[in-house]
Tab-separated table of C-alpha atoms and ligand atoms in Angstrom:
chain	number	residue	atom	x	y	z
Q	1	MET	CA	-53.556	20.320	-28.646
Q	2	LEU	CA	-56.601	19.608	-26.515
Q	3	LEU	CA	-56.579	15.948	-25.537
Q	4	PRO	CA	-59.668	13.769	-25.046
Q	5	GLY	CA	-61.079	14.506	-21.606
Q	6	GLY	CA	-60.930	18.262	-22.259
Q	7	THR	CA	-64.018	20.452	-22.567
Q	8	ILE	CA	-65.185	21.984	-25.830
Q	9	GLY	CA	-67.428	25.027	-25.561
Q	10	ILE	CA	-70.146	25.395	-28.201
Q	11	LEU	CA	-71.853	28.752	-28.667
Q	12	GLY	CA	-75.366	28.065	-29.918
Q	13	GLY	CA	-77.835	25.355	-28.995
Q	14	GLY	CA	-79.232	24.076	-32.303
Q	15	GLN	CA	-78.950	20.772	-34.131
Q	16	LEU	CA	-75.473	21.570	-35.462
Q	17	GLY	CA	-74.239	21.966	-31.897
Q	18	ARG	CA	-76.084	18.799	-30.933
Q	19	MET	CA	-74.385	16.710	-33.610
Q	20	THR	CA	-71.009	18.316	-32.793
Q	21	ALA	CA	-71.467	17.437	-29.115
Q	22	MET	CA	-72.310	13.841	-30.036
Q	23	ALA	CA	-69.165	13.569	-32.192
Q	24	ALA	CA	-67.095	15.118	-29.395
Q	25	ALA	CA	-68.464	12.660	-26.866
Q	26	ARG	CA	-67.482	9.749	-29.066
Q	27	LEU	CA	-63.893	10.985	-29.008
Q	28	GLY	CA	-63.958	11.310	-25.225
Q	29	TYR	CA	-64.429	15.076	-24.953
Q	30	ARG	CA	-66.856	16.918	-22.742
Q	31	THR	CA	-68.967	19.716	-24.169
Q	32	HIS	CA	-70.445	22.823	-22.639
Q	33	VAL	CA	-73.208	24.463	-24.651
Q	34	PHE	CA	-74.126	28.143	-24.392
Q	35	ALA	CA	-77.719	28.526	-25.572
Q	36	ALA	CA	-80.315	31.231	-25.346
Q	37	GLU	CA	-83.216	28.829	-24.749
Q	38	HIS	CA	-83.924	26.080	-22.243
Q	39	ASP	CA	-84.030	22.530	-23.561
Q	40	ALA	CA	-82.055	23.508	-26.681
Q	41	PRO	CA	-81.231	20.533	-28.949
Q	42	ALA	CA	-77.491	20.779	-28.205
Q	43	ALA	CA	-77.930	21.301	-24.470
Q	44	GLN	CA	-79.898	18.030	-24.282
Q	45	VAL	CA	-76.791	16.012	-25.219
Q	46	ALA	CA	-73.969	18.157	-23.777
Q	47	SER	CA	-72.061	17.548	-20.542
Q	48	ALA	CA	-73.018	21.015	-19.302
Q	49	ALA	CA	-75.021	24.025	-20.453
Q	50	THR	CA	-75.257	27.721	-19.736
Q	51	ILE	CA	-78.662	29.127	-20.628
Q	52	ALA	CA	-78.540	32.898	-20.983
Q	53	PRO	CA	-78.823	35.603	-23.636
Q	54	PHE	CA	-75.643	36.060	-25.714
Q	55	GLY	CA	-75.484	39.628	-24.454
Q	56	ASP	CA	-75.055	38.478	-20.822
Q	57	ALA	CA	-71.346	39.237	-20.316
Q	58	ALA	CA	-71.169	37.567	-16.888
Q	59	ALA	CA	-72.665	34.332	-18.267
Q	60	ILE	CA	-70.258	34.442	-21.202
Q	61	ALA	CA	-67.345	34.872	-18.755
Q	62	ARG	CA	-68.495	31.869	-16.697
Q	63	PHE	CA	-68.829	29.826	-19.884
Q	64	ALA	CA	-65.330	30.797	-21.052
Q	65	ALA	CA	-63.858	29.888	-17.663
Q	66	ALA	CA	-65.483	26.448	-17.848
Q	67	VAL	CA	-64.166	25.392	-21.284
Q	68	ASP	CA	-60.718	24.709	-22.778
Q	69	VAL	CA	-61.501	25.729	-26.383
Q	70	ALA	CA	-64.659	27.058	-28.021
Q	71	THR	CA	-66.480	27.141	-31.339
Q	72	PHE	CA	-69.874	28.342	-32.581
Q	73	GLU	CA	-72.660	26.524	-34.370
Q	74	PHE	CA	-74.595	29.288	-36.069
Q	75	GLU	CA	-73.714	32.568	-37.700
Q	76	ASN	CA	-75.985	34.940	-35.908
Q	77	ILE	CA	-74.189	34.919	-32.571
Q	78	PRO	CA	-73.250	38.505	-31.728
Q	79	GLY	CA	-69.609	39.117	-32.606
Q	80	ALA	CA	-69.100	40.742	-29.187
Q	81	ALA	CA	-70.016	37.507	-27.368
Q	82	VAL	CA	-67.568	35.489	-29.442
Q	83	ARG	CA	-64.810	38.062	-28.912
Q	84	ARG	CA	-65.387	37.963	-25.147
Q	85	VAL	CA	-64.830	34.214	-25.181
Q	86	ALA	CA	-61.815	34.589	-27.487
Q	87	ALA	CA	-60.187	36.996	-25.009
Q	88	LYS	CA	-59.982	34.095	-22.543
Q	89	ARG	CA	-59.863	30.883	-24.540
Q	90	PRO	CA	-58.887	29.776	-28.065
Q	91	VAL	CA	-61.905	30.149	-30.376
Q	92	SER	CA	-61.956	28.426	-33.770
Q	93	PRO	CA	-62.799	29.492	-36.398
Q	94	ARG	CA	-61.389	32.883	-35.366
Q	95	PRO	CA	-64.068	35.515	-34.563
Q	96	GLU	CA	-63.293	37.711	-37.565
Q	97	ILE	CA	-64.376	34.881	-39.882
Q	98	LEU	CA	-67.730	34.783	-38.128
Q	99	GLU	CA	-68.046	38.556	-38.497
Q	100	ILE	CA	-67.349	38.381	-42.230
Q	101	THR	CA	-69.834	35.599	-42.869
Q	102	GLN	CA	-72.644	37.036	-40.727
Q	103	ASP	CA	-72.728	40.093	-42.967
Q	104	ARG	CA	-73.702	39.374	-46.589
Q	105	LEU	CA	-71.979	42.528	-47.844
Q	106	ARG	CA	-68.689	41.861	-46.072
Q	107	GLU	CA	-68.876	38.269	-47.258
Q	108	LYS	CA	-69.385	39.176	-50.917
Q	109	ASN	CA	-66.782	41.968	-50.748
Q	110	PHE	CA	-64.296	39.460	-49.330
Q	111	LEU	CA	-65.043	37.009	-52.140
Q	112	ARG	CA	-64.639	39.735	-54.727
Q	113	GLU	CA	-61.319	40.825	-53.194
Q	114	ILE	CA	-59.875	37.324	-53.441
Q	115	GLY	CA	-61.125	36.937	-57.016
Q	116	VAL	CA	-63.974	34.461	-56.409
Q	117	ALA	CA	-66.994	34.942	-58.698
Q	118	THR	CA	-70.400	35.802	-57.211
Q	119	THR	CA	-73.587	37.131	-58.733
Q	120	ASP	CA	-73.559	40.935	-59.204
Q	121	TYR	CA	-74.737	42.860	-56.162
Q	122	HIS	CA	-75.352	46.322	-54.747
Q	123	GLU	CA	-75.582	47.673	-51.232
Q	124	ILE	CA	-79.105	48.959	-50.488
Q	125	THR	CA	-79.620	51.637	-47.865
Q	126	ASP	CA	-83.199	52.723	-48.640
Q	127	PRO	CA	-86.080	52.239	-51.139
Q	128	ASP	CA	-84.593	54.772	-53.593
Q	129	ALA	CA	-81.284	52.912	-53.670
Q	130	LEU	CA	-83.292	49.730	-54.271
Q	131	ALA	CA	-85.086	51.236	-57.271
Q	132	GLU	CA	-81.822	52.435	-58.762
Q	133	ALA	CA	-79.973	49.152	-58.161
Q	134	ALA	CA	-82.867	47.206	-59.715
Q	135	ARG	CA	-82.523	49.393	-62.820
Q	136	LYS	CA	-78.801	48.671	-62.997
Q	137	LEU	CA	-78.978	44.944	-62.262
Q	138	GLY	CA	-82.235	44.232	-64.077
Q	139	VAL	CA	-85.071	42.108	-62.758
Q	140	PRO	CA	-85.707	39.606	-61.408
Q	141	ALA	CA	-83.316	40.293	-58.557
Q	142	VAL	CA	-83.200	39.206	-54.930
Q	143	LEU	CA	-83.242	41.670	-52.046
Q	144	LYS	CA	-81.732	40.241	-48.861
Q	145	THR	CA	-81.159	41.629	-45.424
Q	146	VAL	CA	-77.406	41.981	-44.870
Q	147	ARG	CA	-77.593	40.566	-41.359
Q	148	LEU	CA	-79.587	37.922	-39.478
Q	149	GLY	CA	-81.124	36.146	-42.476
Q	150	TYR	CA	-81.311	32.347	-42.699
Q	151	ASP	CA	-83.433	29.739	-44.498
Q	152	GLY	CA	-84.631	32.427	-46.887
Q	153	LYS	CA	-85.837	34.735	-44.094
Q	154	GLY	CA	-85.360	38.402	-44.928
Q	155	GLN	CA	-85.401	37.786	-48.703
Q	156	VAL	CA	-87.719	39.375	-51.259
Q	157	LEU	CA	-87.851	38.624	-54.987
Q	158	ILE	CA	-87.865	41.875	-56.937
Q	159	THR	CA	-89.740	41.864	-60.249
Q	160	ALA	CA	-90.866	44.591	-62.654
Q	161	ASP	CA	-94.085	44.983	-60.584
Q	162	THR	CA	-92.423	45.296	-57.187
Q	163	ARG	CA	-92.876	48.544	-55.274
Q	164	PRO	CA	-89.520	49.464	-53.712
Q	165	ASP	CA	-90.927	50.792	-50.431
Q	166	GLY	CA	-93.074	47.671	-49.907
Q	167	ALA	CA	-90.148	45.353	-50.665
Q	168	TRP	CA	-87.867	47.340	-48.362
Q	169	ARG	CA	-90.357	46.971	-45.495
Q	170	GLN	CA	-90.939	43.284	-46.243
Q	171	MET	CA	-87.195	42.576	-46.054
Q	172	GLY	CA	-87.343	43.823	-42.490
Q	173	GLY	CA	-83.678	44.761	-42.219
Q	174	THR	CA	-81.839	48.016	-41.715
Q	175	LEU	CA	-79.346	47.411	-44.517
Q	176	GLY	CA	-79.881	45.310	-47.632
Q	177	ILE	CA	-78.075	43.782	-50.573
Q	178	LEU	CA	-79.642	43.390	-53.997
Q	179	GLU	CA	-78.331	40.403	-55.922
Q	180	GLY	CA	-78.798	39.512	-59.546
Q	181	PHE	CA	-81.168	36.535	-59.788
Q	182	VAL	CA	-79.255	33.450	-60.922
Q	183	ASP	CA	-81.222	31.167	-63.239
Q	184	PHE	CA	-79.059	28.262	-62.153
Q	185	ARG	CA	-78.670	24.752	-63.498
Q	186	CYS	CA	-78.308	23.507	-59.935
Q	187	GLU	CA	-77.027	24.443	-56.507
Q	188	ILE	CA	-74.070	22.680	-54.967
Q	189	SER	CA	-71.998	23.006	-51.836
Q	190	VAL	CA	-68.546	21.980	-50.757
Q	191	VAL	CA	-67.834	21.170	-47.126
Q	192	LEU	CA	-64.240	21.001	-45.966
Q	193	ALA	CA	-62.220	20.948	-42.783
Q	194	ARG	CA	-58.930	22.754	-42.213
Q	195	GLY	CA	-56.565	22.135	-39.320
Q	196	ALA	CA	-54.314	24.574	-37.498
Q	197	ASP	CA	-51.372	23.116	-39.452
Q	198	GLY	CA	-53.069	24.088	-42.737
Q	199	ALA	CA	-54.047	20.514	-43.660
Q	200	VAL	CA	-57.325	20.427	-45.615
Q	201	ALA	CA	-59.818	17.556	-45.971
Q	202	VAL	CA	-62.557	18.101	-48.573
Q	203	TYR	CA	-65.804	16.190	-49.034
Q	204	PRO	CA	-67.085	15.732	-52.563
Q	205	PRO	CA	-69.367	18.526	-53.798
Q	206	VAL	CA	-73.046	17.740	-53.246
Q	207	GLU	CA	-76.196	18.880	-55.008
Q	208	ASN	CA	-78.788	20.790	-52.997
Q	209	ARG	CA	-82.479	21.243	-53.739
Q	210	HIS	CA	-84.351	23.934	-51.853
Q	211	VAL	CA	-88.092	24.230	-51.267
Q	212	ASN	CA	-89.323	27.656	-50.100
Q	213	HIS	CA	-85.644	28.716	-49.764
Q	214	ILE	CA	-85.032	25.952	-47.210
Q	215	LEU	CA	-82.773	23.017	-47.975
Q	216	ASP	CA	-84.955	20.012	-48.733
Q	217	THR	CA	-82.675	17.419	-50.324
Q	218	THR	CA	-78.939	16.864	-50.639
Q	219	ILE	CA	-77.658	14.397	-53.229
Q	220	ALA	CA	-74.131	13.178	-52.506
Q	221	PRO	CA	-72.049	13.322	-54.557
Q	222	ALA	CA	-73.293	15.934	-57.070
Q	223	ARG	CA	-73.912	14.517	-60.549
Q	224	LEU	CA	-71.864	16.984	-62.571
Q	225	PRO	CA	-68.886	16.806	-64.939
Q	226	ALA	CA	-65.541	16.149	-63.238
Q	227	GLU	CA	-64.115	19.549	-64.286
Q	228	ILE	CA	-66.902	21.444	-62.515
Q	229	LEU	CA	-66.491	19.323	-59.385
Q	230	ALA	CA	-62.736	19.885	-59.364
Q	231	GLU	CA	-63.177	23.626	-59.779
Q	232	ALA	CA	-65.735	23.735	-56.949
Q	233	GLU	CA	-63.264	22.004	-54.632
Q	234	ALA	CA	-60.474	24.352	-55.661
Q	235	VAL	CA	-62.624	27.427	-54.997
Q	236	ALA	CA	-63.607	26.122	-51.548
Q	237	ARG	CA	-59.960	25.418	-50.655
Q	238	GLN	CA	-58.922	28.871	-51.800
Q	239	ILE	CA	-61.586	30.494	-49.615
Q	240	ALA	CA	-60.609	28.435	-46.540
Q	241	GLU	CA	-56.958	29.330	-47.014
Q	242	ARG	CA	-57.599	33.027	-47.527
Q	243	LEU	CA	-59.804	33.070	-44.410
Q	244	ASP	CA	-57.060	31.218	-42.509
Q	245	LEU	CA	-59.867	29.013	-41.262
Q	246	VAL	CA	-59.433	26.412	-38.534
Q	247	GLY	CA	-62.584	24.336	-38.372
Q	248	VAL	CA	-65.247	23.436	-40.923
Q	249	LEU	CA	-66.374	25.602	-43.827
Q	250	ALA	CA	-69.307	25.154	-46.208
Q	251	VAL	CA	-69.324	27.015	-49.506
Q	252	GLU	CA	-72.709	27.260	-51.246
Q	253	MET	CA	-72.492	27.772	-55.001
Q	254	PHE	CA	-74.736	28.163	-58.014
Q	255	VAL	CA	-73.817	26.231	-61.149
Q	256	THR	CA	-74.980	28.356	-64.058
Q	257	LYS	CA	-76.475	26.924	-67.238
Q	258	SER	CA	-73.107	27.481	-68.956
Q	259	GLY	CA	-71.297	25.541	-66.209
Q	260	ALA	CA	-69.746	28.535	-64.400
Q	261	LEU	CA	-69.602	28.632	-60.599
Q	262	LEU	CA	-70.889	31.577	-58.571
Q	263	VAL	CA	-70.411	31.440	-54.809
Q	264	ASN	CA	-73.679	32.227	-53.004
Q	265	GLU	CA	-72.729	32.119	-49.357
Q	266	LEU	CA	-70.268	30.816	-46.801
Q	267	ALA	CA	-70.857	29.097	-43.481
Q	268	PRO	CA	-67.843	28.703	-41.171
Q	269	ARG	CA	-69.369	25.718	-39.380
Q	270	PRO	CA	-70.879	22.311	-40.133
Q	271	HIS	CA	-73.629	22.651	-42.716
Q	272	ASN	CA	-76.982	21.016	-43.369
Q	273	SER	CA	-75.676	19.765	-46.722
Q	274	GLY	CA	-72.927	17.872	-44.843
Q	275	HIS	CA	-75.218	15.795	-42.620
Q	276	TRP	CA	-74.915	12.840	-45.004
Q	277	THR	CA	-71.252	12.490	-43.949
Q	278	ILE	CA	-72.353	11.078	-40.564
Q	279	ASP	CA	-73.683	7.918	-42.161
Q	280	ALA	CA	-71.779	7.690	-45.450
Q	281	CYS	CA	-68.190	8.794	-44.714
Q	282	MET	CA	-65.288	7.562	-42.627
Q	283	THR	CA	-65.277	10.841	-40.707
Q	284	SER	CA	-68.312	13.107	-40.351
Q	285	GLN	CA	-68.156	16.890	-40.726
Q	286	PHE	CA	-68.853	17.125	-36.981
Q	287	GLU	CA	-65.929	14.901	-36.045
Q	288	GLN	CA	-63.728	16.960	-38.393
Q	289	LEU	CA	-64.710	20.095	-36.505
Q	290	VAL	CA	-63.789	18.492	-33.193
Q	291	ARG	CA	-60.480	17.269	-34.606
Q	292	ALA	CA	-59.656	20.647	-36.156
Q	293	ILE	CA	-60.387	22.791	-33.101
Q	294	CYS	CA	-58.626	20.375	-30.754
Q	295	GLY	CA	-55.514	20.218	-32.924
Q	296	LEU	CA	-55.923	16.519	-33.764
Q	297	PRO	CA	-55.151	15.289	-37.283
Q	298	LEU	CA	-58.130	15.512	-39.656
Q	299	GLY	CA	-59.882	12.263	-40.585
Q	300	SER	CA	-60.448	10.653	-43.955
Q	301	THR	CA	-63.338	12.098	-45.940
Q	302	GLU	CA	-63.661	8.895	-47.947
Q	303	ARG	CA	-67.250	7.807	-48.447
Q	304	HIS	CA	-68.333	4.201	-48.211
Q	305	ALA	CA	-71.704	4.967	-49.804
Q	306	ASP	CA	-73.474	7.567	-51.875
Q	307	ALA	CA	-76.355	9.208	-50.079
Q	308	VAL	CA	-79.544	11.213	-50.362
Q	309	MET	CA	-80.401	13.355	-47.340
Q	310	ASN	CA	-83.910	14.690	-46.796
Q	311	ASN	CA	-84.685	17.284	-44.178
Q	312	LEU	CA	-87.739	16.794	-42.003
Q	313	ILE	CA	-89.186	20.283	-41.981
Q	314	GLY	CA	-92.170	21.260	-39.857
Q	315	ARG	CA	-94.815	18.547	-39.970
Q	316	ASP	CA	-92.654	16.324	-42.232
Q	317	VAL	CA	-91.334	15.035	-38.940
Q	318	GLU	CA	-94.548	13.061	-38.490
Q	319	ARG	CA	-93.168	10.698	-41.145
Q	320	TRP	CA	-90.208	9.685	-38.968
Q	321	ARG	CA	-91.415	6.106	-38.598
Q	322	GLU	CA	-91.120	5.444	-42.336
Q	323	ALA	CA	-87.365	5.738	-42.031
Q	324	LEU	CA	-87.284	2.968	-39.432
Q	325	ASP	CA	-88.818	0.525	-41.905
Q	326	ASP	CA	-86.282	1.330	-44.620
Q	327	PRO	CA	-83.099	-0.737	-44.205
Q	328	GLN	CA	-81.069	1.858	-46.132
Q	329	ALA	CA	-82.271	4.828	-44.103
Q	330	LYS	CA	-80.824	6.456	-40.993
Q	331	LEU	CA	-83.101	8.674	-38.930
Q	332	HIS	CA	-81.858	11.736	-37.051
Q	333	LEU	CA	-84.228	13.707	-34.817
Q	334	TYR	CA	-83.147	16.895	-33.112
Q	335	GLY	CA	-85.168	16.733	-29.906
Q	336	LYS	CA	-87.334	19.749	-30.750
Q	337	ASN	CA	-90.697	19.402	-29.082
Q	338	ARG	CA	-92.468	22.249	-30.793
Q	339	VAL	CA	-93.235	21.818	-34.493
Q	340	ARG	CA	-93.325	25.081	-36.454
Q	341	PRO	CA	-93.704	25.543	-40.206
Q	342	GLY	CA	-90.248	25.799	-41.770
Q	343	ARG	CA	-88.489	24.505	-38.643
Q	344	LYS	CA	-85.808	21.863	-39.161
Q	345	MET	CA	-86.929	18.972	-36.957
Q	346	GLY	CA	-84.646	16.185	-38.180
Q	347	HIS	CA	-83.319	14.497	-41.287
Q	348	ILE	CA	-83.165	11.115	-42.971
Q	349	THR	CA	-80.113	9.882	-44.843
Q	350	ARG	CA	-80.627	7.073	-47.338
Q	351	LEU	CA	-77.511	5.178	-48.391
Q	352	LEU	CA	-76.955	3.995	-51.962
Q	353	PRO	CA	-74.181	1.904	-53.490
Q	354	ARG	CA	-71.056	4.000	-54.054
Q	355	SER	CA	-70.800	5.320	-57.585
V	1	LIG	N1	-79.305	35.530	-56.230
V	1	LIG	C1	-80.067	34.413	-56.225
V	1	LIG	N2	-80.530	33.880	-57.383
V	1	LIG	C2	-81.303	32.765	-57.376
V	1	LIG	N3	-81.663	32.109	-56.253
V	1	LIG	C3	-81.233	32.578	-55.075
V	1	LIG	C4	-80.414	33.757	-55.000
V	1	LIG	N4	-80.128	33.983	-53.689
V	1	LIG	C5	-80.740	32.987	-52.991
V	1	LIG	N5	-81.412	32.148	-53.798
V	1	LIG	C6	-82.169	30.953	-53.365
V	1	LIG	O1	-82.531	31.066	-51.989
V	1	LIG	C7	-81.811	30.104	-51.183
V	1	LIG	C8	-81.436	30.704	-49.849
V	1	LIG	O2	-80.660	31.866	-50.042
V	1	LIG	P1	-79.277	32.105	-49.293
V	1	LIG	O3	-78.633	33.317	-49.885
V	1	LIG	O4	-78.466	30.866	-49.319
V	1	LIG	O5	-79.713	32.507	-47.832
V	1	LIG	P2	-79.943	31.685	-46.507
V	1	LIG	O6	-79.578	30.253	-46.780
V	1	LIG	O7	-79.002	32.338	-45.550
V	1	LIG	O8	-81.357	31.926	-46.175
V	1	LIG	C9	-80.612	29.731	-52.048
V	1	LIG	O9	-80.090	28.474	-51.688
V	1	LIG	C10	-81.246	29.742	-53.442
V	1	LIG	O10	-82.032	28.593	-53.662
V	2	LIG	MG1	-77.923	29.493	-47.892
C-alpha cells in the first residue's frame, strides 16, 4: 500500500493526468508527471514534472527513480517506456493491458477470445485487402488505423463509391482494421474501478453523443431499460476481471436497434465520459484510480445527482463564462492556451435532480 505522502508517477500530460493529479493532491499524495510538452495540463498542477520525449530512456529512468508507483493517462504512450518504468516501480494497470488496448486488432481479438460481442472486423494490410474485406463485410464500413488513433483520427467511412487506395492513404496508418458500420440506437460507456484485491466499483452506464467522432455530450445515467444497463455493467466487469486490471477501465459500447450490446473500444484509464463523476458522485473516477493504484479501498460510486456533461471543444471554450452564471453548472478548464479545432479545452457538468 502506498500511503498519503507518497509520490504517484503519471505518464502523459493531458487533462486526464491533470484531474488525476488534483484528486491525488486532495488525498495527500504528491504527483510527478512525465510529459512530452512544456506547460502540459497535468504538469501545471503536479508536484513535479519531467519534460522529455517518451523515447528518452535516461529521462524515463530518472522519472521511475523519483516515484513510488506509476500509471498512465493516455493509450498512445510507447509500450517500451511503460515497461522501463515497470522494471523499477509498480505500474498499474499492468503494461500488457496498455499494449492490448493501444492496438485495435489486439483489443478486438481479446474481446472475441473472452466471448464479448463486437462488430465484425477484418485486418487490413493493403488496399487490395480493404477491397476484399469491404465485399465480405458490406458497406458502409469503417476503416481505422490499428494504432495511434483517437477522437476519430485515422478513421475513414467506406461506402460503395470509395476507392480503396485513396481510403488507405487517408487512414494514414501502416496497418488497418475494417469494421462493420453499426447503425446504433445509442452509444453508452461503463466506467469502473478495480482494486488489487479484486474489489470492483462500477458507475452507472452513461449515454454518449459524438459530434465529428469526438465526444460532445454525456448523459448520466443512460436512459435505457434496466436489463440493458445490467448487461452493460456485467460485460464491463467481465472485461476488467479477464484483464486482471488494477485501476480504472472505460468500456465504450454500441446499443443496437434490437437492444444488443457491441463493445467498441476499451480505455484502461479515466475516460471523458466519466468526468461527470467529479461533481455528481461520492467518489470521482480520478480518486478511484488513485485509490486503486495505491492499494487503498475503493470509494462509493453512489451519485447524489444526475448529470449532463458537455465538452468544450476548440472555440466552444469561449463560452466558459456562461457556466459561471448557471447555478447548476460546474466549469472545468484544462489550462490549454492554444485553441485548435477539435481540441478538448474543458468541460461543463450540469447537475440535475437524481432520478
Ligand atoms: N463501427 C462503427 N460503426 C458506427 N460508428 C462508429 C464505428 N466505429 C466508430 N464509430 C463512431 O466514431 C466514434 C469514435 O470511434 P472510436 O472507435 O471510439 O475511436 P476513437 O474514440 O479512438 O477515435 C465512435 O464513438 C462512434 O461514434
Ligand atoms: Mg472511442
